[in-house]
Amino acid sequence: GQMYYMTLSATNVVGSTGFSAPSQPMTTLPAPPDAVDRLIVHEVQAQQLTYRWVCPPGNGQPVASFRLRYVQLGGDMDGAAITEIPVTSEQFQEFTITGLLPGTPYYAEISASNPAGDSPWTASSSETGEDKGQPTRTAPMTPVAPLPAVCTGRTSYSLMLQWTEPHHRGAPVTGYELRWERSPYEKNATPQ
């Protein structure tokens, strides 16, 4: 929706006239907003990612809202695994996606909307913008506590134990600490 005033000049073999007085204002129809220039990964935590952006030009209508969509790496931005979040005017220019898995890469995109339509999607990037379109990995957490060990064999002087590796929550399990006691008052520990 841009406003224009027109002036007109006529030309023939002899020459050109001066320009006419300006016309009445004429307005083009509004267009969808421009694409967001950069969707910046502002903060990375274990179970959430915070994104920031600058509102793009509305092209004749103000930007009314944004759509932020994300998918866990290995998912398809055009498939069923996509999660789309409407971002309202109260949240303009920053939004935190919560409930994510620790140590897991996510890919995000944003689109601006006005009454004329939606902008093209813009992929996320770091503050420098050098890795646009690359997934962002949430921070890892300590692993889930393992289930109790079970005895799989024994002798007069030893016990053979087995346990299931717990979920790593984004960082490989690098060791275990096994504690035992012969009575409630005597505790021993040995790192493994």
mmCIF file of N, CA and C in Angstrom, residues 17 30 35 38 82 89 92-93 117 138 151 164-165 188:
data_model
loop_
_atom_site.group_PDB
_atom_site.id
_atom_site.type_symbol
_atom_site.label_atom_id
_atom_site.label_comp_id
_atom_site.label_asym_id
_atom_site.label_seq_id
_atom_site.Cartn_x
_atom_site.Cartn_y
_atom_site.Cartn_z
ATOM 1 N N THR A 17 5.772 18.744 -23.848
ATOM 2 C CA THR A 17 5.110 19.748 -23.014
ATOM 3 C C THR A 17 5.722 19.716 -21.624
ATOM 4 N N PRO A 30 -1.782 -3.331 -0.596
ATOM 5 C CA PRO A 30 -0.754 -3.809 0.335
ATOM 6 C C PRO A 30 -0.191 -5.146 -0.126
ATOM 7 N N ALA A 35 10.668 -10.547 4.179
ATOM 8 C CA ALA A 35 11.161 -11.618 5.058
ATOM 9 C C ALA A 35 11.953 -11.010 6.207
ATOM 10 N N ARG A 38 17.132 -11.578 9.819
ATOM 11 C CA ARG A 38 17.882 -12.627 10.536
ATOM 12 C C ARG A 38 17.097 -13.090 11.744
ATOM 13 N N ILE A 82 6.972 -31.190 12.394
ATOM 14 C CA ILE A 82 7.141 -29.749 12.558
ATOM 15 C C ILE A 82 6.215 -29.231 13.655
ATOM 16 N N SER A 89 1.813 -9.945 19.088
ATOM 17 C CA SER A 89 2.500 -8.648 19.170
ATOM 18 C C SER A 89 3.166 -8.415 20.517
ATOM 19 N N PHE A 92 6.676 -9.784 20.171
ATOM 20 C CA PHE A 92 7.453 -9.381 19.001
ATOM 21 C C PHE A 92 8.928 -9.285 19.325
ATOM 22 N N GLN A 93 9.713 -9.784 18.463
ATOM 23 C CA GLN A 93 11.161 -9.649 18.411
ATOM 24 C C GLN A 93 11.916 -10.536 19.383
ATOM 25 N N GLY A 117 -0.824 -11.104 3.691
ATOM 26 C CA GLY A 117 -0.228 -12.430 3.540
ATOM 27 C C GLY A 117 0.989 -12.632 4.418
ATOM 28 N N THR A 138 20.677 -27.724 21.783
ATOM 29 C CA THR A 138 20.431 -27.318 23.163
ATOM 30 C C THR A 138 21.594 -27.792 24.027
ATOM 31 N N CYS A 151 22.285 -58.407 40.205
ATOM 32 C CA CYS A 151 23.337 -59.417 40.324
ATOM 33 C C CYS A 151 23.133 -60.462 39.234
ATOM 34 N N THR A 164 21.626 -51.123 33.174
ATOM 35 C CA THR A 164 21.302 -50.530 31.872
ATOM 36 C C THR A 164 21.830 -49.107 31.842
ATOM 37 N N GLU A 165 22.483 -48.753 30.747
ATOM 38 C CA GLU A 165 23.001 -47.389 30.621
ATOM 39 C C GLU A 165 21.829 -46.417 30.625
ATOM 40 N N ASN A 188 31.708 -47.912 51.225
ATOM 41 C CA ASN A 188 32.871 -47.896 50.366
ATOM 42 C C ASN A 188 32.461 -47.369 49.017
#
